[in-house]
Coordinates of C-alpha atoms and ligand atoms in Angstrom, one line a residue:
X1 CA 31.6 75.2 -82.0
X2 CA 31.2 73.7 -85.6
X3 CA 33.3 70.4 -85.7
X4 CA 34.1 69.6 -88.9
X5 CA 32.4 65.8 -89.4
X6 CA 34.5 62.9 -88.5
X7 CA 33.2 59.2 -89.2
X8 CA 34.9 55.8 -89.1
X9 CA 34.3 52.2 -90.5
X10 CA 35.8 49.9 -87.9
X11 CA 35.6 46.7 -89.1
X12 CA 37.7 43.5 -87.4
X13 CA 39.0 41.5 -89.8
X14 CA 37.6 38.1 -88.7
X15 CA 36.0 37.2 -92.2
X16 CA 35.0 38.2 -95.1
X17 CA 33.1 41.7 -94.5
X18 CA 29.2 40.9 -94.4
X19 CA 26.6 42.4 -96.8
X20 CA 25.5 44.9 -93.5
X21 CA 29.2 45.1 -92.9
X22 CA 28.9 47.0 -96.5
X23 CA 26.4 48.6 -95.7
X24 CA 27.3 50.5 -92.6
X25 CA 30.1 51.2 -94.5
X26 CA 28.2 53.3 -97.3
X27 CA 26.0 54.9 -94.6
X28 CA 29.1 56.2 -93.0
X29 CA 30.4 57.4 -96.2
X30 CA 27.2 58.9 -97.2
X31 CA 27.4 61.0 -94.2
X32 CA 30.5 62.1 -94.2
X33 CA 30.7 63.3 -97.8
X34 CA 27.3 65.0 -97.8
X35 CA 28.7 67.2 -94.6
X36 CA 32.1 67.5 -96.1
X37 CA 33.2 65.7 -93.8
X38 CA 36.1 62.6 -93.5
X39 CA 36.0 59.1 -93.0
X40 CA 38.7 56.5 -91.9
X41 CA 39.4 53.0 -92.3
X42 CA 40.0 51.6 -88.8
X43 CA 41.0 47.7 -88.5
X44 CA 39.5 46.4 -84.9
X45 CA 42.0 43.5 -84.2
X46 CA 42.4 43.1 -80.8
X47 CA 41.1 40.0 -80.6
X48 CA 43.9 38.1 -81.4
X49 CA 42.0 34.7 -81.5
X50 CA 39.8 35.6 -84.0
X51 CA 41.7 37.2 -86.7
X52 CA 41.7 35.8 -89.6
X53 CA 44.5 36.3 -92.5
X54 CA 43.2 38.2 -95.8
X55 CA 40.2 39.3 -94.2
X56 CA 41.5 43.1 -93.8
X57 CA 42.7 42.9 -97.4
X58 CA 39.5 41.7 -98.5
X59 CA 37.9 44.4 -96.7
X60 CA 39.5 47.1 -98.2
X61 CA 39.3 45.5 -101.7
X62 CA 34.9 45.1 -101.2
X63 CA 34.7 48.8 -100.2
X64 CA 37.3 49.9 -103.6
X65 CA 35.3 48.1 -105.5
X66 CA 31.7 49.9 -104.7
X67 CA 33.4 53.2 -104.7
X68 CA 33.3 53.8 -101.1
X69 CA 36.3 55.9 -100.5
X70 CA 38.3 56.7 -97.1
X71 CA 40.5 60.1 -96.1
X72 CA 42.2 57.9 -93.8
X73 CA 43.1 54.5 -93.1
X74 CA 44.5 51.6 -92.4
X75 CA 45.5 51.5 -96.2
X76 CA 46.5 55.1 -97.0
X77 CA 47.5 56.7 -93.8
X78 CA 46.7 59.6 -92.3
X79 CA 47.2 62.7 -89.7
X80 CA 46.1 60.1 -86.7
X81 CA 47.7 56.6 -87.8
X82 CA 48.5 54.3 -87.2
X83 CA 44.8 52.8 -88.2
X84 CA 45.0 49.3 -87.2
X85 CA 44.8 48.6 -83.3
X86 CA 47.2 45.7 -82.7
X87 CA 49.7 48.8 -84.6
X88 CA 48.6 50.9 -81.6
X89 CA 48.8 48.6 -78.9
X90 CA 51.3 50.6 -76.7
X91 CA 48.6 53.3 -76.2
X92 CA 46.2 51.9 -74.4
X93 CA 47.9 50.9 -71.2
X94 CA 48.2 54.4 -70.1
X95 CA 44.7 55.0 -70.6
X96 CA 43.6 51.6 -68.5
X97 CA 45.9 52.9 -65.6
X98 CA 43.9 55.9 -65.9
X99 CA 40.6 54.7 -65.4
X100 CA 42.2 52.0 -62.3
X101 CA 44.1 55.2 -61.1
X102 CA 40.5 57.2 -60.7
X103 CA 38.5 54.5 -59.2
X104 CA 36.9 53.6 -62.2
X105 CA 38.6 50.1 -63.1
X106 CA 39.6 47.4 -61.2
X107 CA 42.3 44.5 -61.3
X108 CA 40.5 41.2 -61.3
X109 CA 42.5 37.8 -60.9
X110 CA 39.6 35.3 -61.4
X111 CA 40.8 32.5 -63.6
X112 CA 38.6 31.5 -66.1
X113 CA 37.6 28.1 -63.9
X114 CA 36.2 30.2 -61.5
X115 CA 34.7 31.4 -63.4
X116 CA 33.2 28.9 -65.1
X117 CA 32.2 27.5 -62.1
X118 CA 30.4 30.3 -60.9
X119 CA 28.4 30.6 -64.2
X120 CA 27.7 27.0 -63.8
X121 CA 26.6 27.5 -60.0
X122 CA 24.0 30.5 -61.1
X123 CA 22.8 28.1 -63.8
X124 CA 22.1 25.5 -61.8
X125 CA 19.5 28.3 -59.8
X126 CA 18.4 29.1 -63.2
X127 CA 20.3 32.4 -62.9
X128 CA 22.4 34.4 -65.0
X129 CA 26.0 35.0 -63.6
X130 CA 27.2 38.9 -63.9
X131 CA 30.4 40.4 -62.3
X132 CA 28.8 43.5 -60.9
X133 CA 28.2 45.9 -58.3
X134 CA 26.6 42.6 -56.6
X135 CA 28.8 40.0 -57.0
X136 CA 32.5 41.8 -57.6
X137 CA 32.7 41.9 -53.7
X138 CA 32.9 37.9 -53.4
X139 CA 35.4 37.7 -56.5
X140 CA 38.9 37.9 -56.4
X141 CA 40.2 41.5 -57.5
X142 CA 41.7 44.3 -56.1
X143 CA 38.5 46.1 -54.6
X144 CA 38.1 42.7 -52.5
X145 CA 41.6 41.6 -52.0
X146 CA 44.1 43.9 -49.8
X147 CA 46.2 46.3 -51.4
X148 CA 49.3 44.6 -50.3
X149 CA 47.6 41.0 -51.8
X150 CA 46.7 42.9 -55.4
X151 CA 50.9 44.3 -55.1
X152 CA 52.2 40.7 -54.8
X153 CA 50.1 39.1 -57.4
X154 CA 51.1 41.8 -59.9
X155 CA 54.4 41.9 -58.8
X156 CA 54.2 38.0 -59.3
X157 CA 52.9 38.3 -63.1
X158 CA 49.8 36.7 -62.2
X159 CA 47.3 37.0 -65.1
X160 CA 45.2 39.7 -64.4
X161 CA 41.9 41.9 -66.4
X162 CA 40.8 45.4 -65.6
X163 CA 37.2 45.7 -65.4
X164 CA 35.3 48.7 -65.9
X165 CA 33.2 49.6 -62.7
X166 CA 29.8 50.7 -63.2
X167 CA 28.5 52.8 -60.2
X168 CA 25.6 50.8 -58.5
X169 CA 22.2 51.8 -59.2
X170 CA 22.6 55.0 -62.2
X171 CA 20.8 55.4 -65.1
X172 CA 23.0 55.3 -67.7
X173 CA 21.2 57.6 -71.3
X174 CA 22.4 57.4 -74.7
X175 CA 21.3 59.6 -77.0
X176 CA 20.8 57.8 -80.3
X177 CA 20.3 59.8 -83.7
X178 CA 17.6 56.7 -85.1
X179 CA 16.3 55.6 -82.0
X180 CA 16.1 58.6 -79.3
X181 CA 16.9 57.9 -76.2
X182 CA 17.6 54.7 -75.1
X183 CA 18.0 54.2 -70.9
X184 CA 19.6 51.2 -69.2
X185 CA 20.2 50.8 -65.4
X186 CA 23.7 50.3 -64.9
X187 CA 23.0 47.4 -62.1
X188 CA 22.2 45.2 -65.3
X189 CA 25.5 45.8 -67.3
X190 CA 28.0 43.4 -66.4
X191 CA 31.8 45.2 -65.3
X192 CA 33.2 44.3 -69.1
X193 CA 36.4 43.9 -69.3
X194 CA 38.9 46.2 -70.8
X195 CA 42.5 45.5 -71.0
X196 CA 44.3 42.1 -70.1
X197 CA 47.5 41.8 -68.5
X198 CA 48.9 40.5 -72.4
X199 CA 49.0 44.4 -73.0
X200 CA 46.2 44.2 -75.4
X201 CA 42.9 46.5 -74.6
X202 CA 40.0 44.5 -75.2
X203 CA 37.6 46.3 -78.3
X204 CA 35.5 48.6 -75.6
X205 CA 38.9 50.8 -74.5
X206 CA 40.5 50.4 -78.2
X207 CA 37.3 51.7 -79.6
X208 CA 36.8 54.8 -77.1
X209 CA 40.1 56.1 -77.0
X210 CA 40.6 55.4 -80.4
X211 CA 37.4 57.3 -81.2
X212 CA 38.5 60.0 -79.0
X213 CA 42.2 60.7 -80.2
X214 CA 40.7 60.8 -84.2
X215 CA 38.1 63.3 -83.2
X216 CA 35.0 61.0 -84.1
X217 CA 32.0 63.3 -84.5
X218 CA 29.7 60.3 -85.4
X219 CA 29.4 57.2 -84.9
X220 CA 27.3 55.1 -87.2
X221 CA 27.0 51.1 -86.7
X222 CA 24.9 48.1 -86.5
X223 CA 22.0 48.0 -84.0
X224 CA 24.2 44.9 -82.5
X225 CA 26.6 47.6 -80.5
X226 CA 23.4 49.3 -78.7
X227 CA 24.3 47.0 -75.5
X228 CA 27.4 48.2 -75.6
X229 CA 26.5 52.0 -76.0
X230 CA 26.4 52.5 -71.9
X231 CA 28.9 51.3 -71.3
X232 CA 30.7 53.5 -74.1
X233 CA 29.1 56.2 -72.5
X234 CA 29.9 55.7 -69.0
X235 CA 33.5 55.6 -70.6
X236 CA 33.9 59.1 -72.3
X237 CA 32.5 60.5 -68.7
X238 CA 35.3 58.4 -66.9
X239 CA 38.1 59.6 -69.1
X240 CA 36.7 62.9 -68.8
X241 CA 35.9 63.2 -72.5
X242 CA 32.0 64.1 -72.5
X243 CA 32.3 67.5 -73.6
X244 CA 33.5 65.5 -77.3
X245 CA 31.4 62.6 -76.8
X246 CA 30.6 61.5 -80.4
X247 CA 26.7 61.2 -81.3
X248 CA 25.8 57.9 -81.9
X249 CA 23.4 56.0 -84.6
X250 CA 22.7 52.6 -84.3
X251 CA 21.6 50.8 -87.6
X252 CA 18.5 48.6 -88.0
X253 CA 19.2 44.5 -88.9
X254 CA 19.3 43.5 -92.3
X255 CA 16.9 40.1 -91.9
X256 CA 16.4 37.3 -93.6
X257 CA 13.9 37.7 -96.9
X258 CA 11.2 36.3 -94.9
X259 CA 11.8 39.2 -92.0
X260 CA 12.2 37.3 -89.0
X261 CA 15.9 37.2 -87.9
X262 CA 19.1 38.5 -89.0
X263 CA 20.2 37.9 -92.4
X264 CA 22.9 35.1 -92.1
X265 CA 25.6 33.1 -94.6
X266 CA 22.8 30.2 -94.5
X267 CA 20.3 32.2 -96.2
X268 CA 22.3 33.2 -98.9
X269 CA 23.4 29.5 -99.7
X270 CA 19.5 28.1 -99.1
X271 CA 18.0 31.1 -101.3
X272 CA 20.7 31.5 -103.4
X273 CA 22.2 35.1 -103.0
X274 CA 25.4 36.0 -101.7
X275 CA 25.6 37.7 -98.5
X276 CA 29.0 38.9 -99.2
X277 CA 30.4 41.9 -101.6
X278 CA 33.2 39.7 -103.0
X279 CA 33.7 35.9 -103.7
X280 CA 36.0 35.0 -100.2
X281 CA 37.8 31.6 -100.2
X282 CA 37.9 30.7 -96.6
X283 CA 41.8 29.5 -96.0
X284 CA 41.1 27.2 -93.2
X285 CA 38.3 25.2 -94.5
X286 CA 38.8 26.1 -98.4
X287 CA 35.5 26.9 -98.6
X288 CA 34.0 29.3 -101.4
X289 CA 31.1 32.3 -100.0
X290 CA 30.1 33.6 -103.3
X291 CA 30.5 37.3 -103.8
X292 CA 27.8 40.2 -105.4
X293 CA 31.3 40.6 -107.8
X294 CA 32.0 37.5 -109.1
X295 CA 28.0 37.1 -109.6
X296 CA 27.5 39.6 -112.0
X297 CA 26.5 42.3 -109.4
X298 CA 27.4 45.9 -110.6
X299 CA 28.8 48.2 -108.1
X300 CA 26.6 50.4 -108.4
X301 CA 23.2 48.6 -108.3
X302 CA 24.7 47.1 -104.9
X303 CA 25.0 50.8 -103.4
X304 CA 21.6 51.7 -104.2
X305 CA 19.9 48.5 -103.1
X306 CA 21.7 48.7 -100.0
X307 CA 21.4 52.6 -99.8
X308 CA 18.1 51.6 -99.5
X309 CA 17.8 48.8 -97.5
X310 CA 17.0 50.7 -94.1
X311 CA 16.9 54.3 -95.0
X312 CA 13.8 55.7 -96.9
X313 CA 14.4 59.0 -99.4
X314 CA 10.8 60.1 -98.7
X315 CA 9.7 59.9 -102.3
X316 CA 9.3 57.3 -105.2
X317 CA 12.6 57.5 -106.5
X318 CA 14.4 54.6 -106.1
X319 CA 17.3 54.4 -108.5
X320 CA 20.1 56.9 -107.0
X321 CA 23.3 57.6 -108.2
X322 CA 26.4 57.8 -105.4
X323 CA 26.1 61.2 -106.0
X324 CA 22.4 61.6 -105.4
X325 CA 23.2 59.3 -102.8
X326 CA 25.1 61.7 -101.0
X327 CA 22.5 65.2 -101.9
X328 CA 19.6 63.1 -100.5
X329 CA 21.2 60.8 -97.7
X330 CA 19.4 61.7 -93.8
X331 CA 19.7 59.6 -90.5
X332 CA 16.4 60.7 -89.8
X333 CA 14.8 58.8 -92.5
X334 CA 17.0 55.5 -91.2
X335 CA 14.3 53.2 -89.9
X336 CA 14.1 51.9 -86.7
X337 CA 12.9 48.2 -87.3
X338 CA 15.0 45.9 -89.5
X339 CA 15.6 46.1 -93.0
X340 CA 14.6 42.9 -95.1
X341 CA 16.5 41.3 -98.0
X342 CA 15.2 40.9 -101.3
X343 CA 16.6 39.0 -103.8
X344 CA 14.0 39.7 -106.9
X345 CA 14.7 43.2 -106.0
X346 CA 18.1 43.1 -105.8
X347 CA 18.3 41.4 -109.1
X348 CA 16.1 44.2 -110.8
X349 CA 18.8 46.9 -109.5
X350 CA 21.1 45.4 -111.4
X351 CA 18.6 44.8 -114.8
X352 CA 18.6 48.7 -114.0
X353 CA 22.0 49.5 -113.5
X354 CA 22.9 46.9 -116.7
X355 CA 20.5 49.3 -119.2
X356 CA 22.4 52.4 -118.0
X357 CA 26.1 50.3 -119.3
X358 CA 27.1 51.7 -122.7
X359 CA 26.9 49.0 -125.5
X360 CA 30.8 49.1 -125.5
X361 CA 30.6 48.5 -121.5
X362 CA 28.4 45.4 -121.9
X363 CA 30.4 44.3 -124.9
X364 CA 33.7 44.1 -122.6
X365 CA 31.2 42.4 -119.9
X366 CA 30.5 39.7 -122.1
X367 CA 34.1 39.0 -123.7
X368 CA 34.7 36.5 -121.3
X369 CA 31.8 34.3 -122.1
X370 CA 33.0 34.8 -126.1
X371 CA 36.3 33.5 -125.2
X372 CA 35.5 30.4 -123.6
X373 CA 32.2 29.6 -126.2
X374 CA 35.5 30.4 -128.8
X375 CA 34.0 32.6 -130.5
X376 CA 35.9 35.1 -132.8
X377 CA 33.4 37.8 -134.1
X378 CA 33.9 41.5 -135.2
X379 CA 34.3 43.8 -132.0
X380 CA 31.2 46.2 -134.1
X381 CA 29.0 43.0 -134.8
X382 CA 29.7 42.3 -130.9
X383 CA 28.9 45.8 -129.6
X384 CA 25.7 45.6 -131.5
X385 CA 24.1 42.4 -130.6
X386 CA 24.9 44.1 -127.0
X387 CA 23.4 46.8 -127.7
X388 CA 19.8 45.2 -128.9
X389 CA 19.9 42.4 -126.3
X390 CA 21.2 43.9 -123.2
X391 CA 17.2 44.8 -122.1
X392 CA 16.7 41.1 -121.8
X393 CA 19.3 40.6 -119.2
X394 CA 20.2 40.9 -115.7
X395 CA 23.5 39.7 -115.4
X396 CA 25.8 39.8 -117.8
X397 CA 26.3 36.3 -117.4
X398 CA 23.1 35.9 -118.8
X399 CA 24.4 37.2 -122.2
X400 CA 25.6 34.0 -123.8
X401 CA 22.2 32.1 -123.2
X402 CA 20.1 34.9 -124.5
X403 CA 22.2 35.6 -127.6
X404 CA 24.5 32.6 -128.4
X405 CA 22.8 32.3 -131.8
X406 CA 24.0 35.9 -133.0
X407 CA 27.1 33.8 -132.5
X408 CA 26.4 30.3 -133.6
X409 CA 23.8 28.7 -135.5
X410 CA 21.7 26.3 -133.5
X411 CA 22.6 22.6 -133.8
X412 CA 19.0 21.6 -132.2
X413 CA 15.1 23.1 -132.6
X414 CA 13.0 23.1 -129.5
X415 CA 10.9 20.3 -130.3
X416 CA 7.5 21.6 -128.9
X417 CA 8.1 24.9 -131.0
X418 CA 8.6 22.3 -134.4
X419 CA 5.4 20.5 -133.2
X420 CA 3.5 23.6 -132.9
X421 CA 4.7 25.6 -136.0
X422 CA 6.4 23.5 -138.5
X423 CA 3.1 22.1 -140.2
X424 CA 2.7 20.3 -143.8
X425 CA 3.9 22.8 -146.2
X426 CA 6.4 24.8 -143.9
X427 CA 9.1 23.7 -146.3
X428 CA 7.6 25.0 -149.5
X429 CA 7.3 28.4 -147.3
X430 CA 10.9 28.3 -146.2
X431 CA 12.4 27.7 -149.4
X432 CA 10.1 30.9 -150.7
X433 CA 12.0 32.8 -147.8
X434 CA 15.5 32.0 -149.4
X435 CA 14.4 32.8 -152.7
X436 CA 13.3 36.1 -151.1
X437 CA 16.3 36.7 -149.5
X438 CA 18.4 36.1 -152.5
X439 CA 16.1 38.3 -154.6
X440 CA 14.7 41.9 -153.0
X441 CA 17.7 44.3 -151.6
X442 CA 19.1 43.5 -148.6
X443 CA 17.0 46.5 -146.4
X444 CA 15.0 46.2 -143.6
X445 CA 12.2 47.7 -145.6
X446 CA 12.3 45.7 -148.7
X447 CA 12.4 42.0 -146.7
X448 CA 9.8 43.0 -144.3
X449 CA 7.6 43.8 -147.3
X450 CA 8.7 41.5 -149.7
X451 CA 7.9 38.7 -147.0
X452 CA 5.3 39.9 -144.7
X453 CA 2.6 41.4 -147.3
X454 CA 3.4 40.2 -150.6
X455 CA 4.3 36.7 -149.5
X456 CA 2.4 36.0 -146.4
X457 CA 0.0 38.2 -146.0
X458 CA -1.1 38.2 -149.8
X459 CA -1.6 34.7 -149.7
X460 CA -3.2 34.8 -146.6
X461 CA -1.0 32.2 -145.2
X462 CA -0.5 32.2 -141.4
X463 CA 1.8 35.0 -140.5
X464 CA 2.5 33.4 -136.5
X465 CA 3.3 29.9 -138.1
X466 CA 5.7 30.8 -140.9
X467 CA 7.6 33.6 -139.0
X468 CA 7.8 31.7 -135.9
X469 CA 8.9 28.6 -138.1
X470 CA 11.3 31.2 -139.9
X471 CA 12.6 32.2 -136.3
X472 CA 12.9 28.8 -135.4
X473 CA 15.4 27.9 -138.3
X474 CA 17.6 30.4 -137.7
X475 CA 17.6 30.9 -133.6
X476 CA 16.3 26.8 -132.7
X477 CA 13.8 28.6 -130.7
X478 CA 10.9 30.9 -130.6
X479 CA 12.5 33.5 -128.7
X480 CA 14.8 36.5 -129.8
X481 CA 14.2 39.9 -130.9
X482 CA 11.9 41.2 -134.3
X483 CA 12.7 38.8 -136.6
X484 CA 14.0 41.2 -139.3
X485 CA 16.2 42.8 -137.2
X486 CA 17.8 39.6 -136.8
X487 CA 17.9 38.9 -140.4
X488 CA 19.8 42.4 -141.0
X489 CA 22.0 41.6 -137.8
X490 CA 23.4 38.2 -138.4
X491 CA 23.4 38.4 -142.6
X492 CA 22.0 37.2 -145.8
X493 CA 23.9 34.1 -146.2
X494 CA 24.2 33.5 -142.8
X495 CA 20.3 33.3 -142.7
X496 CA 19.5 31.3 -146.1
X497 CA 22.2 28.5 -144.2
X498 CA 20.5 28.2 -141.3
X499 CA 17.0 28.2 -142.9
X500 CA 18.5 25.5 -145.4
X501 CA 19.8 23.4 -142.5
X502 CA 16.4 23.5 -140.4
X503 CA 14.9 22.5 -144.1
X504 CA 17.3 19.9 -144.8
X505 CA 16.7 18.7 -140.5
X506 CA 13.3 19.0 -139.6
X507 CA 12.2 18.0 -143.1
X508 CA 8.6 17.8 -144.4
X509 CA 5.8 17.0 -141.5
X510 CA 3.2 14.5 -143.6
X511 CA -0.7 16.5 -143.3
X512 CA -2.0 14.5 -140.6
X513 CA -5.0 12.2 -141.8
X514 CA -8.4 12.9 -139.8
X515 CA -9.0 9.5 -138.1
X516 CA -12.6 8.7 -138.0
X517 CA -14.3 8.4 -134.2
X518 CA -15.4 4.9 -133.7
Ligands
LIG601 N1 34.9 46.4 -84.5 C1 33.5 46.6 -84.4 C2 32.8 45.7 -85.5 O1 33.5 44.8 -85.9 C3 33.1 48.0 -84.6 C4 31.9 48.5 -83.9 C5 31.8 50.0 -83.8 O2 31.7 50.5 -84.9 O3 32.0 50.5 -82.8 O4 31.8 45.9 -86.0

């Protein structure tokens, strides 16, 4: 039978969603829209203890802004709502007395001292303590206890888990899309629990029936859930569901920019790149994670890096529209090893992405950096100077360094560029350039001849030392697009003012005297 593709992003809101977070995310939606299928937004809070408030907003807010867009969810509803677990909660008992009903689960009564004590005890031995088919016997629950015993305690309200109960000694096989098959002996998984007598589930039973009752097809996430796949299997076959088992694919890491481990918060503070979509102010501590957003990051140069960070098109090609994105997306080219971070790349998607802007795009990019330099200018003049200076940026907060001077003339002139260019003479030469300027039409053609052949180059003056000079004057550096270009861009007057200024600052440099060697 063809089932019409069904995928989810189940994120738990404990933080601010994390740059692989993101990325599963666009992976899932990839998928889903390339097979015409759906995708849901699912919020995993169970875990009561670890939620943390705004962190589902924020998620939802992240995935709007790179354009990854949900049929259902926690935000916009849908046939199989509601989409947040703690909504759901009074499902799941039903489906725990199932599993405790079939032999499959178990009441367990251990308090957590025990506990503790008994992971202490295997320590001590240099063992690692598991509840399993090995030690579940000698621990207080309700395959140890009589059934009379397990009666009074319930009937008592003691606290109580149900644990799954892996059958001793099976090999348990899932079948993973990236990674083939993986096999694990079910005498090393430990009897996880799966509901707690508070009524909640725990995630493993939230996430498998949940999966089951939306009629999840796939099931695309971070390698970090592989341990966890047996046991997810070993689920669907004790509910009876393996008939609709979705297929799973387990994502490679995204690690650190020098490849060995997974890429953490740390690394983006010590390198200086944010491992986070959006800036997240953290509302117990107050503290500020910086965000791809509020860094100048476009959208879309985030989805392609990250598109590509762990799945490989098979070709050269590495600039992809969301569109393209979708045509060309495959699991089978996901890799299997991790994907690692890099920052120089990550900035030249978005010089990329920044070229592709329309002149009027950049111009509303920059607006804010006008405003707060104070700066009042034509919206034409502003589109324009975007226009010819947007190749030299990255970021569009790079805009106000790299152009300020189409703005403002410089108060300063870099003094190794005056030492190096603005020799004996330089203001004869400059005050020839305003008399130019006020004398031939104002046209590209006529100053760049009037200047360049009859006055420099037909008096064989040199042309690097008066036009950098020139450039100097009117930018205070030696930097900045073709020199006439500038002239035409910022004006005639606008140009004999600044060249008067640097005439009237830097001044005349004396001919330096040859000292004699003695
Ligand atoms: N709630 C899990 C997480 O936060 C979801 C894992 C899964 O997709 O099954 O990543």
């Amino acid at each position: 039978m063809d089932q019409k593709v069904r995928v989810r992003f189940a994120p738990s809101p404990t933080g601010p969603l994390h740059i692989g977070g993101v990325r599963t995310a666009l992976y899932n939606y990839l998928f889903a829209r390339q097979n015409g299928g759906e995708i849901i937004l699912r919020i995993e809070d169970t875990d009561q203890t670890r939620y943390v408030p705004g962190a589902e907003q924020y998620i939802i807010e992240a995935l709007d802004w790179l354009g990854i867009r949900f049929d259902e969810g926690v935000h916009i509803g849908g046939p199989y709502g509601p989409y947040r677990q703690s909504d759901r909660k009074a499902i799941y008992r039903q489906y725990a007395e199932q599993l405790l009903r079939d032999g499959w689960a178990y009441y367990a009564f251990d308090k957590p001292e025990t506990l503790d004590a008994k992971r202490k005890e295997y320590e001590s031995q240099k063992r690692t303590f598991q509840y399993d088919c090995t030690t579940r016997d000698s621990m207080e629950n309700s395959l140890s206890l009589t059934s009379a015993e397990v009666e009074r305690r319930l009937q008592a309200g003691e606290h109580y888990v149900v644990r799954f109960k892996f059958p001793a000694g099976i090999d348990i096989t899932v079948h993973d899309l990236i990674r083939g098959d993986v096999t694990m002996n079910s005498n090393l998984l430990d009897d996880k629990v799966l509901f707690k007598s508070d009524g909640m589930p725990t995630y493993h039973l939230a996430n498998i029936v949940d999966d089951h009752s939306m009629h999840i097809t796939h099931v695309i996430r971070g390698e970090e859930w592989l341990p966890s796949a047996p046991l997810h299997v070993m689920l669907y076959r004790a509910f009876g569901w393996e008939e609709t088992m979705p297929r799973f694919a387990h994502l490679p890491l995204l690690l650190k920019p020098e490849g060995n481990g997974k890429l953490s918060k740390r690394d983006g503070d010590r390198l200086g790149f944010p491992v986070f979509p959006l800036d997240w102010h953290d509302p117990e501590s107050g503290e500020l994670s910086s965000g791809y957003r509020e860094r100048g990051y476009l959208p879309e140069a985030v989805v392609n890096m990250l598109a590509l960070l762990g799945w490989n098109p098979g070709t050269e090609q590495e600039l992809f529209t969301m569109d393209e994105l979708i045509d060309r997306f495959s699991i089978e080219h996901i890799s299997k090893s991790g994907a690692k971070f890099n920052v120089e790349k990550a900035r030249w998607f978005n010089h990329e992405y920044m070229q592709k802007l329309s002149d009027e795009e950049v111009a509303a990019l920059f607006a804010p950096q006008l405003e707060a330099h104070n700066i009042k200018a034509a919206h034409e003049y502003i589109v324009k100077v975007c226009g010819m200076m947007k190749e030299r940026v990255s970021f569009p907060g790079e805009l106000w360094d790299t152009c300020s001077y189409f703005f403002e003339a410089p108060t300063t002139y870099d003094p190794a560029a005056v030492k190096k260019r603005w020799k004996s003479g330089m203001t004869v030469h400059m005050n020839k350039v305003i008399e130019i300027l006020e004398t031939v039409p104002f046209d590209y053609e006529a100053i760049h001849h009037a200047l360049l052949d009859e006055y420099i180059a037909g008096r064989q003056l040199n042309t690097g030392q008066v036009m950098n000079s020139l450039r100097l004057a009117v930018v205070g550096k030696t930097v900045g697009p073709d020199m006439i270009t500038l002239i035409m861009t910022i004006g005639k007057d606008e140009t004999v003012r600044r060249v008067r200024r640097a005439i009237d600052t830097i001044g005349e440099v004396e001919e330096k005297q040859e000292q004699p060697n003695n």
